[in-house]
């Protein structure tokens, strides 16, 4: 019995090693479902929400200091926009987590009034390594020095935060908490409650990755907003590398890491998080890094198809769609 069990464990270990080796990443950097270990939640989970008349409440178990510190140090990377059916356009970090602003802060001059226990439930977003949302005014991106000397990201002067009770990309559980916390729109204003949904009308809730039948391209992969997903011919799957860096990422934002159970109809072979050299974390399918295109403004757009002879939509099997043989 022990011999059989040891053999089974050896086969499992070999399979995991083969997967990480095939993608050209070191063993142990990714969780079995493709989500990078420790990134399921941007902060320590709060024991009770901030929602009293003070605007950020009191009491409750806010997690240990070490977890709060770890969440504070997580970079936002390439900002993106989530088209929420209820809130309109909402700014997210590179992993798809919603960014918030606090009514008791000030934008002119920028100042944060969320300290101590407040900052454990509403972790600040560091100012380093931040790239503006593609197609928006980069001049709106700034920083403010907090009382502890840390540099916090600002959008149009408003300090930015995450919310501890947002546990997966697309969550906006902090919207309206205490009547003072609101998701941020790309211009730094509050995301509007009951705003219009994505351009082109209300969209059904989609999986993180799913399949859309395009009239010209056939079955292609789309993200949870219904936006077309692309691959770059200059990338490699083994070893896994991205040739899209720097300014390229403002036009071709990375697809943030997803869980396997948030995928419908798309291969989960080589479904891993790519830990990029620039610090961003990117979803890969069949070991290929995947992106969206800033030139696509609404679900159904495929304006990135064939750009430069190097960018193509992706099939459910992670193949390039319509690329020359």
Short mmCIF file of C-alpha atoms in Angstrom, two decimals:
data_model
loop_
_atom_site.label_atom_id
_atom_site.label_comp_id
_atom_site.label_asym_id
_atom_site.label_seq_id
_atom_site.Cartn_x
_atom_site.Cartn_y
_atom_site.Cartn_z
CA UNK A 1 0.00 0.00 0.00
CA UNK A 2 2.80 2.44 0.94
CA UNK A 3 4.62 1.60 -2.30
CA UNK A 4 1.51 2.42 -4.36
CA UNK A 5 0.94 5.66 -2.42
CA UNK A 6 4.55 6.78 -2.87
CA UNK A 7 4.36 6.02 -6.57
CA UNK A 8 1.15 8.04 -6.85
CA UNK A 9 2.73 11.02 -5.10
CA UNK A 10 5.75 10.77 -7.38
CA UNK A 11 3.54 10.83 -10.49
CA UNK A 12 1.65 13.89 -9.15
CA UNK A 13 4.90 15.71 -8.38
CA UNK A 14 6.25 14.86 -11.82
CA UNK A 15 3.09 16.24 -13.45
CA UNK A 16 3.39 19.52 -11.54
CA UNK A 17 7.06 19.78 -12.45
CA UNK A 18 6.26 19.12 -16.10
CA UNK A 19 3.66 21.91 -16.11
CA UNK A 20 5.93 24.52 -14.55
CA UNK A 21 8.87 23.41 -16.68
CA UNK A 22 6.78 23.53 -19.87
CA UNK A 23 5.82 27.11 -19.09
CA UNK A 24 9.41 28.01 -18.28
CA UNK A 25 8.71 29.13 -14.72
CA UNK A 26 10.36 27.88 -11.56
CA UNK A 27 8.56 25.15 -9.64
CA UNK A 28 6.34 26.33 -6.81
CA UNK A 29 5.53 29.87 -7.99
CA UNK A 30 1.92 29.09 -8.85
CA UNK A 31 -0.95 27.53 -6.99
CA UNK A 32 -2.65 24.47 -8.58
CA UNK A 33 -5.54 26.57 -9.91
CA UNK A 34 -3.25 29.09 -11.58
CA UNK A 35 -3.78 31.82 -9.00
CA UNK A 36 -0.51 33.05 -7.55
CA UNK A 37 -0.24 32.01 -3.92
CA UNK A 38 -1.21 34.86 -1.59
CA UNK A 39 -3.01 36.94 -4.21
CA UNK A 40 -6.53 35.62 -3.73
CA UNK A 41 -7.25 38.65 -1.56
CA UNK A 42 -5.54 42.05 -1.55
CA UNK A 43 -5.58 42.31 2.23
CA UNK A 44 -6.22 40.53 5.52
CA UNK A 45 -9.90 39.70 5.78
CA UNK A 46 -11.70 42.00 8.19
CA UNK A 47 -13.80 40.54 10.95
CA UNK A 48 -16.44 43.29 10.64
CA UNK A 49 -17.10 45.89 7.96
CA UNK A 50 -16.59 49.61 8.42
CA UNK A 51 -20.04 51.07 8.18
CA UNK A 52 -20.87 53.17 11.24
CA UNK A 53 -21.68 56.87 11.25
CA UNK A 54 -17.98 57.68 11.58
CA UNK A 55 -17.52 56.54 8.00
CA UNK A 56 -15.07 53.79 8.88
CA UNK A 57 -16.50 52.16 11.97
CA UNK A 58 -14.76 50.73 14.98
CA UNK A 59 -14.05 47.43 16.66
CA UNK A 60 -13.76 44.04 15.01
CA UNK A 61 -10.83 41.82 14.12
CA UNK A 62 -8.93 43.54 11.30
CA UNK A 63 -6.21 40.91 10.89
CA UNK A 64 -2.63 40.88 12.11
CA UNK A 65 -0.24 43.77 11.56
CA UNK A 66 1.93 41.61 9.30
CA UNK A 67 -0.94 40.92 6.93
CA UNK A 68 -1.97 44.57 6.88
CA UNK A 69 1.60 45.57 6.06
CA UNK A 70 1.82 42.99 3.27
CA UNK A 71 -1.36 44.31 1.65
CA UNK A 72 -0.08 47.88 1.84
CA UNK A 73 3.07 46.98 -0.06
CA UNK A 74 1.30 45.35 -3.02
CA UNK A 75 1.80 47.43 -6.15
CA UNK A 76 -1.11 48.38 -8.41
CA UNK A 77 0.83 47.99 -11.68
CA UNK A 78 -1.04 48.58 -14.94
CA UNK A 79 -4.39 50.12 -13.99
CA UNK A 80 -7.42 48.93 -15.91
CA UNK A 81 -11.13 49.71 -16.22
CA UNK A 82 -13.93 47.36 -15.26
CA UNK A 83 -17.29 48.08 -16.92
CA UNK A 84 -19.72 47.35 -14.09
CA UNK A 85 -23.39 47.01 -14.95
CA UNK A 86 -24.31 48.78 -11.71
CA UNK A 87 -21.47 51.27 -11.28
CA UNK A 88 -20.31 52.15 -14.78
CA UNK A 89 -16.55 52.42 -15.36
CA UNK A 90 -14.50 51.42 -12.30
CA UNK A 91 -10.71 51.56 -11.92
CA UNK A 92 -8.96 48.33 -10.93
CA UNK A 93 -5.38 47.33 -10.26
CA UNK A 94 -3.46 44.93 -12.51
CA UNK A 95 -5.10 41.94 -10.83
CA UNK A 96 -8.65 43.24 -11.29
CA UNK A 97 -9.28 44.45 -7.73
CA UNK A 98 -11.42 47.56 -7.35
CA UNK A 99 -9.80 50.82 -6.20
CA UNK A 100 -11.71 53.13 -3.85
CA UNK A 101 -11.73 56.74 -2.66
CA UNK A 102 -12.77 58.09 0.76
CA UNK A 103 -15.05 61.13 1.21
CA UNK A 104 -13.15 62.22 4.34
CA UNK A 105 -9.92 62.57 2.34
CA UNK A 106 -9.17 65.69 0.31
CA UNK A 107 -7.99 65.97 -3.28
CA UNK A 108 -6.77 69.58 -3.24
CA UNK A 109 -4.39 69.33 -1.58
CA UNK A 110 -4.23 65.51 -1.61
CA UNK A 111 -4.48 64.14 1.93
CA UNK A 112 -5.40 60.76 3.43
CA UNK A 113 -7.46 60.61 6.62
CA UNK A 114 -7.51 56.81 6.80
CA UNK A 115 -4.91 55.63 9.33
CA UNK A 116 -4.49 52.84 11.88
CA UNK A 117 -7.33 50.33 11.95
CA UNK A 118 -8.97 52.09 9.00
CA UNK A 119 -5.93 51.33 6.81
CA UNK A 120 -6.12 47.65 7.77
CA UNK A 121 -9.62 47.34 6.32
CA UNK A 122 -8.89 49.83 3.51
CA UNK A 123 -5.24 49.10 2.56
CA UNK A 124 -3.57 51.99 0.78
CA UNK A 125 -2.40 51.55 -2.82
CA UNK A 126 1.33 52.31 -3.15
CA UNK A 127 2.31 54.96 -5.71
CA UNK A 128 5.23 53.01 -7.18
CA UNK A 129 5.09 51.03 -10.43
CA UNK A 130 1.72 52.43 -11.58
CA UNK A 131 0.71 52.90 -15.20
CA UNK A 132 -2.42 54.88 -16.08
CA UNK A 133 -5.49 53.27 -17.61
CA UNK A 134 -5.03 53.04 -21.37
CA UNK A 135 -6.78 55.92 -23.13
CA UNK A 136 -7.01 58.13 -20.03
CA UNK A 137 -5.08 61.23 -18.99
CA UNK A 138 -1.84 60.08 -17.37
CA UNK A 139 -1.56 63.50 -15.72
CA UNK A 140 -4.34 62.42 -13.33
CA UNK A 141 -2.01 59.86 -11.77
CA UNK A 142 -0.10 61.22 -8.76
CA UNK A 143 0.97 60.46 -5.22
CA UNK A 144 0.65 61.77 -1.70
CA UNK A 145 3.01 61.29 1.23
CA UNK A 146 1.20 59.73 4.18
CA UNK A 147 1.88 60.46 7.84
CA UNK A 148 4.10 57.35 8.06
CA UNK A 149 6.16 58.53 5.06
CA UNK A 150 4.70 56.00 2.60
CA UNK A 151 3.79 57.17 -0.91
CA UNK A 152 0.13 56.52 -1.80
CA UNK A 153 -1.35 56.50 -5.30
CA UNK A 154 -3.77 59.33 -6.14
CA UNK A 155 -6.14 59.74 -9.08
CA UNK A 156 -7.12 63.36 -9.72
CA UNK A 157 -5.75 64.06 -6.25
CA UNK A 158 -7.86 61.44 -4.45
CA UNK A 159 -5.88 58.82 -2.46
CA UNK A 160 -6.62 55.26 -3.60
CA UNK A 161 -7.40 52.19 -1.46
CA UNK A 162 -8.44 48.55 -1.79
CA UNK A 163 -11.07 46.88 0.43
CA UNK A 164 -10.29 43.85 2.60
CA UNK A 165 -13.66 42.22 1.87
CA UNK A 166 -13.06 42.19 -1.88
CA UNK A 167 -11.71 38.66 -2.25
CA UNK A 168 -11.66 38.24 -6.03
CA UNK A 169 -11.33 40.38 -9.17
CA UNK A 170 -14.58 42.18 -9.98
CA UNK A 171 -15.74 42.48 -6.36
CA UNK A 172 -16.97 45.93 -5.30
CA UNK A 173 -18.16 45.16 -1.77
CA UNK A 174 -16.78 48.48 -0.54
CA UNK A 175 -19.13 50.58 -2.67
CA UNK A 176 -21.12 52.94 -0.45
CA UNK A 177 -19.79 51.56 2.86
CA UNK A 178 -20.50 54.05 5.65
CA UNK A 179 -21.80 56.45 3.00
CA UNK A 180 -18.19 57.58 2.52
CA UNK A 181 -16.39 54.90 0.47
CA UNK A 182 -16.88 54.65 -3.28
CA UNK A 183 -15.24 52.88 -6.18
CA UNK A 184 -13.17 55.27 -8.28
CA UNK A 185 -14.01 56.14 -11.88
CA UNK A 186 -11.05 56.69 -14.29
CA UNK A 187 -11.27 60.47 -13.76
CA UNK A 188 -11.08 60.11 -9.96
CA UNK A 189 -14.77 60.83 -9.44
CA UNK A 190 -17.09 58.45 -7.61
CA UNK A 191 -18.36 55.54 -9.66
CA UNK A 192 -22.06 56.27 -10.06
CA UNK A 193 -24.59 53.92 -8.50
CA UNK A 194 -26.92 52.49 -11.20
CA UNK A 195 -24.79 54.00 -13.96
CA UNK A 196 -25.23 52.69 -17.47
CA UNK A 197 -23.56 49.37 -18.20
CA UNK A 198 -20.92 48.68 -20.85
CA UNK A 199 -21.25 50.35 -24.22
CA UNK A 200 -23.59 48.44 -26.45
CA UNK A 201 -26.13 47.73 -23.71
CA UNK A 202 -26.34 45.59 -20.62
CA UNK A 203 -24.19 42.47 -20.76
CA UNK A 204 -24.95 39.15 -19.11
CA UNK A 205 -22.58 38.14 -16.34
CA UNK A 206 -19.64 36.34 -17.94
CA UNK A 207 -16.96 34.03 -16.62
CA UNK A 208 -13.44 35.41 -16.24
CA UNK A 209 -12.69 33.82 -19.61
CA UNK A 210 -15.36 32.47 -21.93
CA UNK A 211 -16.06 31.96 -25.64
CA UNK A 212 -17.87 34.29 -28.03
CA UNK A 213 -18.81 33.37 -31.59
CA UNK A 214 -17.58 36.23 -33.76
CA UNK A 215 -19.25 36.50 -37.21
CA UNK A 216 -15.87 36.84 -38.94
CA UNK A 217 -13.39 35.05 -36.68
CA UNK A 218 -15.48 32.21 -35.26
CA UNK A 219 -15.01 31.09 -31.66
CA UNK A 220 -12.72 33.48 -29.77
CA UNK A 221 -11.87 34.02 -26.10
CA UNK A 222 -13.28 37.03 -24.24
CA UNK A 223 -12.79 38.32 -20.69
CA UNK A 224 -15.50 38.89 -18.07
CA UNK A 225 -16.39 42.23 -19.69
CA UNK A 226 -16.88 40.55 -23.06
CA UNK A 227 -13.71 42.16 -24.43
CA UNK A 228 -11.64 40.22 -26.96
CA UNK A 229 -8.50 38.48 -25.67
CA UNK A 230 -5.31 38.51 -27.76
CA UNK A 231 -1.92 36.83 -28.07
CA UNK A 232 1.33 38.42 -29.29
CA UNK A 233 3.32 36.44 -31.88
CA UNK A 234 6.61 37.72 -30.46
CA UNK A 235 5.91 36.10 -27.08
CA UNK A 236 7.08 32.58 -26.29
CA UNK A 237 5.42 29.81 -24.28
CA UNK A 238 8.60 27.87 -23.51
CA UNK A 239 10.24 29.48 -21.77
CA UNK A 240 7.28 31.74 -21.07
CA UNK A 241 8.26 35.29 -21.99
CA UNK A 242 6.47 38.48 -22.99
CA UNK A 243 7.88 40.78 -25.65
CA UNK A 244 5.26 43.42 -24.77
CA UNK A 245 6.85 45.73 -22.21
CA UNK A 246 6.87 49.42 -21.28
CA UNK A 247 4.70 51.56 -23.56
CA UNK A 248 3.38 48.44 -25.29
CA UNK A 249 1.38 47.60 -22.15
CA UNK A 250 -0.56 50.85 -22.33
CA UNK A 251 -2.05 49.61 -25.61
CA UNK A 252 -2.17 45.93 -24.73
CA UNK A 253 -3.05 45.57 -21.01
CA UNK A 254 -2.35 42.18 -19.47
CA UNK A 255 -5.22 39.90 -18.46
CA UNK A 256 -5.10 39.64 -14.66
CA UNK A 257 -4.78 36.23 -12.96
CA UNK A 258 -7.93 34.12 -12.73
CA UNK A 259 -9.05 30.95 -10.97
CA UNK A 260 -9.72 27.85 -13.07
CA UNK A 261 -13.30 27.73 -11.84
CA UNK A 262 -13.84 31.16 -13.43
CA UNK A 263 -13.31 29.78 -16.94
CA UNK A 264 -16.00 28.47 -19.28
CA UNK A 265 -15.27 26.70 -22.58
CA UNK A 266 -11.59 27.73 -22.64
CA UNK A 267 -8.67 25.35 -22.20
CA UNK A 268 -7.13 25.19 -18.74
CA UNK A 269 -4.01 23.49 -20.06
CA UNK A 270 -0.95 25.53 -19.04
CA UNK A 271 -3.32 27.75 -17.03
CA UNK A 272 -0.81 29.57 -14.83
CA UNK A 273 0.04 33.02 -13.55
CA UNK A 274 2.98 34.54 -15.38
CA UNK A 275 5.15 36.46 -12.92
CA UNK A 276 6.52 39.08 -15.29
CA UNK A 277 9.97 40.64 -14.79
CA UNK A 278 8.28 44.08 -14.52
CA UNK A 279 6.34 42.92 -11.45
CA UNK A 280 2.95 42.52 -13.13
CA UNK A 281 1.09 39.24 -12.85
CA UNK A 282 -0.52 37.98 -16.04
CA UNK A 283 -2.82 35.09 -16.90
CA UNK A 284 -1.49 32.52 -19.36
CA UNK A 285 -3.37 29.75 -21.17
CA UNK A 286 -1.43 26.86 -22.65
CA UNK A 287 1.55 28.83 -21.29
CA UNK A 288 0.86 31.79 -23.62
CA UNK A 289 0.49 35.25 -21.96
CA UNK A 290 -2.82 36.89 -22.89
CA UNK A 291 -3.88 40.54 -23.28
CA UNK A 292 -6.76 42.85 -24.18
CA UNK A 293 -6.54 45.86 -26.56
CA UNK A 294 -7.09 49.50 -25.55
CA UNK A 295 -8.50 50.17 -29.02
CA UNK A 296 -11.47 47.90 -28.28
CA UNK A 297 -14.04 50.17 -26.64
CA UNK A 298 -17.01 47.82 -26.31
CA UNK A 299 -17.77 44.09 -26.14
CA UNK A 300 -17.64 42.58 -29.61
CA UNK A 301 -14.84 44.83 -30.87
CA UNK A 302 -11.89 43.05 -32.53
CA UNK A 303 -9.87 46.13 -33.51
CA UNK A 304 -6.67 44.45 -32.34
CA UNK A 305 -6.98 41.59 -34.81
CA UNK A 306 -3.93 41.42 -37.07
CA UNK A 307 -2.36 44.66 -35.76
CA UNK A 308 1.24 44.84 -36.94
CA UNK A 309 0.92 41.30 -38.24
CA UNK A 310 1.69 40.18 -34.68
CA UNK A 311 -1.50 40.47 -32.60
CA UNK A 312 -4.36 38.01 -32.98
CA UNK A 313 -7.51 36.90 -31.19
CA UNK A 314 -7.27 33.62 -29.31
CA UNK A 315 -9.19 30.39 -29.92
CA UNK A 316 -10.62 28.36 -26.99
CA UNK A 317 -7.56 26.07 -27.46
CA UNK A 318 -5.22 29.11 -27.04
CA UNK A 319 -4.29 29.14 -30.76
CA UNK A 320 -3.88 32.31 -32.84
CA UNK A 321 -7.07 33.00 -34.82
CA UNK A 322 -6.61 34.07 -38.44
CA UNK A 323 -2.83 34.28 -38.34
CA UNK A 324 -0.93 33.37 -41.54
CA UNK A 325 0.47 29.86 -41.52
#
